[in-house]
PDB file of C-alpha atoms in Angstrom:
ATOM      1  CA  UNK Y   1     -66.110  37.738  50.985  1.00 48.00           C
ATOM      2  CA  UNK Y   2     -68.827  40.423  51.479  1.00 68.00           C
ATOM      3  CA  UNK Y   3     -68.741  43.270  49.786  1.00 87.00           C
ATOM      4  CA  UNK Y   4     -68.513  46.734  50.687  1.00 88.00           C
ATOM      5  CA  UNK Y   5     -72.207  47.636  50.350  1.00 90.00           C
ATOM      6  CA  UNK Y   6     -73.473  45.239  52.818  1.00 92.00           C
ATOM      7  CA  UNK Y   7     -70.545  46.324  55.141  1.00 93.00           C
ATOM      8  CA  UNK Y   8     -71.648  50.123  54.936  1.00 92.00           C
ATOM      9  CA  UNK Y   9     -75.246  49.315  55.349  1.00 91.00           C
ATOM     10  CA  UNK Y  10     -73.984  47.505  58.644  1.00 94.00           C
ATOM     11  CA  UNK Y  11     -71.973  50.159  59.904  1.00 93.00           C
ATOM     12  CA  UNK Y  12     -75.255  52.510  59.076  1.00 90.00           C
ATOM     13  CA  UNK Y  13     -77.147  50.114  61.041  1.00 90.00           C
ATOM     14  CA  UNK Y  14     -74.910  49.563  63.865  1.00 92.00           C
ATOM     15  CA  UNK Y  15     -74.396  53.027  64.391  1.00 88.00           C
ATOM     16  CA  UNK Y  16     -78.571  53.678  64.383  1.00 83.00           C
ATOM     17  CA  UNK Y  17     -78.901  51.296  67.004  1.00 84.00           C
ATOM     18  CA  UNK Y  18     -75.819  51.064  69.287  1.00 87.00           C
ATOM     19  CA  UNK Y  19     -73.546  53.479  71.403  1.00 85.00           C
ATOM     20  CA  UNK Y  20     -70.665  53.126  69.750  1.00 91.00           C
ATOM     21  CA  UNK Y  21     -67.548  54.976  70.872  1.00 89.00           C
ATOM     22  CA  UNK Y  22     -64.474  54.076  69.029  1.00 93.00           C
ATOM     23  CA  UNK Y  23     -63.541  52.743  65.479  1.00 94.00           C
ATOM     24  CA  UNK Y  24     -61.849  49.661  67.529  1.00 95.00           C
ATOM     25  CA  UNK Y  25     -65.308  48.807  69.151  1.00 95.00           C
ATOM     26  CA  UNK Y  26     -67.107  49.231  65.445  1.00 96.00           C
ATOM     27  CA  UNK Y  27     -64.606  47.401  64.099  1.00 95.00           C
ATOM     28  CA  UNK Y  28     -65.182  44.176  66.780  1.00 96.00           C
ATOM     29  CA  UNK Y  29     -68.576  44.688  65.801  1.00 95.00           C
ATOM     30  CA  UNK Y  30     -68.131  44.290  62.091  1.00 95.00           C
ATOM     31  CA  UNK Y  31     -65.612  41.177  62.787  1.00 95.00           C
ATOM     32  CA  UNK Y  32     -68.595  39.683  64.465  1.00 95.00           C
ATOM     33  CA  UNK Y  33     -70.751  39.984  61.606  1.00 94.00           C
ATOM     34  CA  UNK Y  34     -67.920  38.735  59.311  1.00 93.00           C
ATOM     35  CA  UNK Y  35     -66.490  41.971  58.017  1.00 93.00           C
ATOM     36  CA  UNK Y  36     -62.817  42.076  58.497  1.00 93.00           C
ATOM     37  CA  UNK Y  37     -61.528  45.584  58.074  1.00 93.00           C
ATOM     38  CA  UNK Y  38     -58.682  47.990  58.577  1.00 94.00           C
ATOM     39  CA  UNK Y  39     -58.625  50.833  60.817  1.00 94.00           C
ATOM     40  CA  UNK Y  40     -57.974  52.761  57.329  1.00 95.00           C
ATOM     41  CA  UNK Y  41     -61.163  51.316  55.313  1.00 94.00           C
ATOM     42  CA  UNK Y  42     -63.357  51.649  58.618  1.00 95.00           C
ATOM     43  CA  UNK Y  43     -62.266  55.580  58.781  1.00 94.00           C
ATOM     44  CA  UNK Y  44     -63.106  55.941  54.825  1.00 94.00           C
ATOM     45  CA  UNK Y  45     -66.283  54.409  55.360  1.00 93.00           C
ATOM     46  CA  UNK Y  46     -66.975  56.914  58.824  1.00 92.00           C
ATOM     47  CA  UNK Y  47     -65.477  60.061  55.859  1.00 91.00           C
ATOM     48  CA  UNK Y  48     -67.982  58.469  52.745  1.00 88.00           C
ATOM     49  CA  UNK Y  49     -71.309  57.961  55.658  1.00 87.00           C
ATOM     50  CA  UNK Y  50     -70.284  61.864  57.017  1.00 84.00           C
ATOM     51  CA  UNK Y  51     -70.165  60.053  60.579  1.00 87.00           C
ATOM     52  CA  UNK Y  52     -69.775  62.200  63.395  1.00 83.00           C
ATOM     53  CA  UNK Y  53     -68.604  61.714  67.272  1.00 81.00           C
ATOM     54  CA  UNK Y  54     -70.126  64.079  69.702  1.00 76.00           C
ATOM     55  CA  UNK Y  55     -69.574  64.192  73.199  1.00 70.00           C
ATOM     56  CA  UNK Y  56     -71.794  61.791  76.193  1.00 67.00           C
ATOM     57  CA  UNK Y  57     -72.702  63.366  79.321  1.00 60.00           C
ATOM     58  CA  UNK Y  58     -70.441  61.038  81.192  1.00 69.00           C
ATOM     59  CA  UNK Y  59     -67.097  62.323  79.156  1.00 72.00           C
ATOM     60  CA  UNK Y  60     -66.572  59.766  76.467  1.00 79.00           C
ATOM     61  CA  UNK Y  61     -68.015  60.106  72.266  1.00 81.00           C
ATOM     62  CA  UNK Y  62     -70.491  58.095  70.001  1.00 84.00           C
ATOM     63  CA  UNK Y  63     -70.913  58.445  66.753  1.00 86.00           C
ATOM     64  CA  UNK Y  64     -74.068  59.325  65.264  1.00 82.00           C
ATOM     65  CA  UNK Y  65     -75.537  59.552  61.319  1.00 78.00           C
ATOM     66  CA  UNK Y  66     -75.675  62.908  60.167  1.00 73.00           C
ATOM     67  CA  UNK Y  67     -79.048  64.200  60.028  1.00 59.00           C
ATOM     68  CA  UNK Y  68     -79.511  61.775  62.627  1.00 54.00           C
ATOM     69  CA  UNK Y  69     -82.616  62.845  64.647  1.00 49.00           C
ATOM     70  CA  UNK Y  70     -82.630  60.131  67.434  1.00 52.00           C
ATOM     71  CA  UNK Y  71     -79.540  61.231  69.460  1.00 51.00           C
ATOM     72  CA  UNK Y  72     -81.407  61.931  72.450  1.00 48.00           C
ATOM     73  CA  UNK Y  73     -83.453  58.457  72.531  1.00 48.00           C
ATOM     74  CA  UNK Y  74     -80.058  56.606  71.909  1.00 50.00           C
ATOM     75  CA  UNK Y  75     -78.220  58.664  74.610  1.00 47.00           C
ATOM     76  CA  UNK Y  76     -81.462  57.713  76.744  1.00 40.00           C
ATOM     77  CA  UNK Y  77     -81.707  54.390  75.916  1.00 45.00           C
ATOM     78  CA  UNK Y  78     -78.027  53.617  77.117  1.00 47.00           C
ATOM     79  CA  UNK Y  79     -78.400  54.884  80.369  1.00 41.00           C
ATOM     80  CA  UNK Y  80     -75.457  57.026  79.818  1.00 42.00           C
ATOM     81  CA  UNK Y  81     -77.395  59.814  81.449  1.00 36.00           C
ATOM     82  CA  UNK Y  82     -81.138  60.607  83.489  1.00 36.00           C
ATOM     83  CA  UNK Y  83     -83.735  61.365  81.694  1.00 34.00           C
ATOM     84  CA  UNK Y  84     -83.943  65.636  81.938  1.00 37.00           C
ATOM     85  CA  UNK Y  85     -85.333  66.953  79.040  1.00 40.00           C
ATOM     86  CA  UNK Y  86     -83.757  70.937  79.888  1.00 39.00           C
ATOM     87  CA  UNK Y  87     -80.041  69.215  79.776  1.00 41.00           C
ATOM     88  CA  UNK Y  88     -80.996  67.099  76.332  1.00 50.00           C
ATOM     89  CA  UNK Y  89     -82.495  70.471  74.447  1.00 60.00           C
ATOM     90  CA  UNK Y  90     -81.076  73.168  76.757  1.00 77.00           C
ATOM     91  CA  UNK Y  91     -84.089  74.614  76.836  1.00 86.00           C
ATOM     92  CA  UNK Y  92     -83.894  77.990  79.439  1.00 88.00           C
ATOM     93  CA  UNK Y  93     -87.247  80.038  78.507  1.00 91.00           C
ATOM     94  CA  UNK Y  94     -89.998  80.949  75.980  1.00 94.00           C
ATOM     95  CA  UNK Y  95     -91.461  84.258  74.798  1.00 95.00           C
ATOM     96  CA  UNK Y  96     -93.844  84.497  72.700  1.00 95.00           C
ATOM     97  CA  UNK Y  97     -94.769  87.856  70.919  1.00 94.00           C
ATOM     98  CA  UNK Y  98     -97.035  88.048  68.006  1.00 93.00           C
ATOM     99  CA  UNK Y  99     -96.658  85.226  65.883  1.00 95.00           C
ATOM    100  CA  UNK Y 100     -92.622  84.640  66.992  1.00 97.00           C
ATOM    101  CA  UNK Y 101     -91.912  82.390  69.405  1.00 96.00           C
ATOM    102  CA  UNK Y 102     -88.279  83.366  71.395  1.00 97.00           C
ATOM    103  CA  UNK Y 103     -86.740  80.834  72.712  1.00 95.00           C
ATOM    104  CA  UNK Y 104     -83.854  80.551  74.847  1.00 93.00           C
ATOM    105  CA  UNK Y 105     -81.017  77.694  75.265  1.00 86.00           C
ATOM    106  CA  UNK Y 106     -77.506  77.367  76.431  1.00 81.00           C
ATOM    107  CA  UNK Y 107     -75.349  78.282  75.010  1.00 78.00           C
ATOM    108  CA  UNK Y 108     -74.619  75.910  71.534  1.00 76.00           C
ATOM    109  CA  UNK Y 109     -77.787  74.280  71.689  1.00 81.00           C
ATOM    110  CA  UNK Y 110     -79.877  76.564  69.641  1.00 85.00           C
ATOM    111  CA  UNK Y 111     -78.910  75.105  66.330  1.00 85.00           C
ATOM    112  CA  UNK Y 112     -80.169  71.583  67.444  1.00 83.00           C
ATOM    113  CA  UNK Y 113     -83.317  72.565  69.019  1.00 87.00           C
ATOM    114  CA  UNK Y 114     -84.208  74.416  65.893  1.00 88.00           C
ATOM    115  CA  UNK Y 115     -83.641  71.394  64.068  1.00 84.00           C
ATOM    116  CA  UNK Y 116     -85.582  69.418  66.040  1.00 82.00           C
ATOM    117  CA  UNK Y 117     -88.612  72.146  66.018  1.00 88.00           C
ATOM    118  CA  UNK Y 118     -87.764  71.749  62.249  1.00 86.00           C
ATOM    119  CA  UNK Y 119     -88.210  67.619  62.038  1.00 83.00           C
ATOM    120  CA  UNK Y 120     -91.711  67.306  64.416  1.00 83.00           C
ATOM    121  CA  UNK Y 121     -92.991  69.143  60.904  1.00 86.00           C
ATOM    122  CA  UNK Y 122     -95.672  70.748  63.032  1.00 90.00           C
ATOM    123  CA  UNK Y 123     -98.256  72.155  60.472  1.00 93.00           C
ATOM    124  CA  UNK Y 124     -98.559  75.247  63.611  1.00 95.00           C
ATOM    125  CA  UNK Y 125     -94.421  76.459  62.977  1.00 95.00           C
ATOM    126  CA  UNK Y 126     -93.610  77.978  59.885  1.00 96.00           C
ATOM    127  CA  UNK Y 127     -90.005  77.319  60.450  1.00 95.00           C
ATOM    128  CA  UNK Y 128     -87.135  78.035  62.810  1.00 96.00           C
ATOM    129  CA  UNK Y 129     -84.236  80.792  62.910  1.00 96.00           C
ATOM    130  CA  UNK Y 130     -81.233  79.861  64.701  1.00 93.00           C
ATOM    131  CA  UNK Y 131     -78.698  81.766  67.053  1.00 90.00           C
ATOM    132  CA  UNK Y 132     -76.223  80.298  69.566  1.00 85.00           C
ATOM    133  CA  UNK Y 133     -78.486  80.887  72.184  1.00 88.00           C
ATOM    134  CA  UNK Y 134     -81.340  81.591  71.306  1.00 94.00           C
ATOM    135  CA  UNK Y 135     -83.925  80.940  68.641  1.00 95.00           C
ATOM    136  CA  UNK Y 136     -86.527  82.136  66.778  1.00 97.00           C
ATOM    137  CA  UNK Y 137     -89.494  79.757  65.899  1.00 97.00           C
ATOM    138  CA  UNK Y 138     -92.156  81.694  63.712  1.00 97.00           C
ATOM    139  CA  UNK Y 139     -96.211  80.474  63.957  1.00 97.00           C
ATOM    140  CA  UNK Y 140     -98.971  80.621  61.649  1.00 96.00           C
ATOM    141  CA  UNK Y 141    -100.451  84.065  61.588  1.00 94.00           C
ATOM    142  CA  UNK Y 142    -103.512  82.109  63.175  1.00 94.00           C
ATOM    143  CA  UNK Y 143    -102.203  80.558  66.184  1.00 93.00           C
ATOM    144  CA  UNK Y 144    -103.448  81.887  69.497  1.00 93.00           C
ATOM    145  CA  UNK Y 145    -100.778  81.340  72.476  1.00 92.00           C
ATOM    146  CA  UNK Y 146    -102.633  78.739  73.698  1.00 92.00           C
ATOM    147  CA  UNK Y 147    -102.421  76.923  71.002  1.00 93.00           C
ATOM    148  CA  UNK Y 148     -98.491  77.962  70.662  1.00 92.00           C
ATOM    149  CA  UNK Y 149     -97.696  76.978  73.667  1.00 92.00           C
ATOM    150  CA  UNK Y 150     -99.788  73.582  73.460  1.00 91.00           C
ATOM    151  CA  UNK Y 151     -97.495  72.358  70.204  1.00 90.00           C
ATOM    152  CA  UNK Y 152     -94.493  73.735  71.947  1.00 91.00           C
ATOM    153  CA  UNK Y 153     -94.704  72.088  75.033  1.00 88.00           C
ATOM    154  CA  UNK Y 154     -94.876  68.552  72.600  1.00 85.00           C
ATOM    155  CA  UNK Y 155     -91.163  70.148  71.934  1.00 83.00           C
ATOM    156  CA  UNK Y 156     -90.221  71.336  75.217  1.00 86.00           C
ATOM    157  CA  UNK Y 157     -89.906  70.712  78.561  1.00 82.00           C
ATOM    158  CA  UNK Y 158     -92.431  74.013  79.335  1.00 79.00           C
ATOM    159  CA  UNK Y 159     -92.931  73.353  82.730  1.00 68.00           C
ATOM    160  CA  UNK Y 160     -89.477  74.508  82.966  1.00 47.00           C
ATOM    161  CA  UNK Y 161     -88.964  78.605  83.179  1.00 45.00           C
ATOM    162  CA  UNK Y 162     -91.909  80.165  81.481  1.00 44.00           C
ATOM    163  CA  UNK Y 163     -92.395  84.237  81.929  1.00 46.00           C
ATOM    164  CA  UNK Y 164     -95.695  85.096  82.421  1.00 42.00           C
ATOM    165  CA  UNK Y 165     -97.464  86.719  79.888  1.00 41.00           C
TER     166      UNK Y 165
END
């Protein structure tokens, strides 16, 4: 019998790497692999890993790892949607005054954008402030706009909405 370490490093793995939309198709996944479970172990495993589902473009859920920073690629990846970088990060516009960078999203997708800003660890962004729709990013007191908007558009789809400055 395998033990449970081995099956939570699969369901870690699984979950990394697949689409996976139900505890029924994780579960035919871990039967495959030789890990018979119940629909009660797999859910305290999903609890202990702090698993979450979030909704696909095309109505159904997958789960993804928390501080999971691949969403996007594995939403891309399954064809489950076309590739449009303003629906993935809701990206509206960008303002930049000074050394604050405004940026605006949809609603609800502030939070995630900041935390992708956050994750590209870009030496130029000091770090991120998040609203619901809208967020502030603040630069290096020695960052030009040029350069701001040349590590933000690594980040962004910029040739989106952009005011003029």
């Amino acid at each position: 019998m395998k033990n449970r370490k081995q099956r939570v490093e699969l369901i870690v793995d699984l979950i990394r790497t697949k689409c996976i939309s139900s505890q029924e198709e994780l579960s035919k996944m871990l039967t495959d692999q030789g890990f018979n479970v119940t629909q009660a172990t797999l859910s305290r495993d999903l609890k202990l890993l702090k698993i979450s589902k979030v909704p696909t473009d095309n109505g159904t859920y997958m789960y993804i790892l928390p501080d999971s920073n691949s969403l996007k690629d594995k939403i891309l990846s399954s064809g489950q949607i076309a590739m449009n970088a303003n629906y993935q990060s809701g990206f509206v516009s960008l303002q930049i005054s000074g050394n604050i960078a405004v940026i605006k999203t949809r609603n609800g997708y502030a939070a995630g954008l900041a935390y992708d800003i956050d994750m590209s660890n870009a030496p130029e962004i000091v770090g991120t402030i998040p609203g619901s729709d809208t967020l502030f990013a603040v630069l290096r007191d020695d960052i030009t706009k040029e350069q701001a908007l040349e590590v933000l558009g690594r980040l962004l789809p910029l040739e989106q909405k952009i005011p003029q400055f």
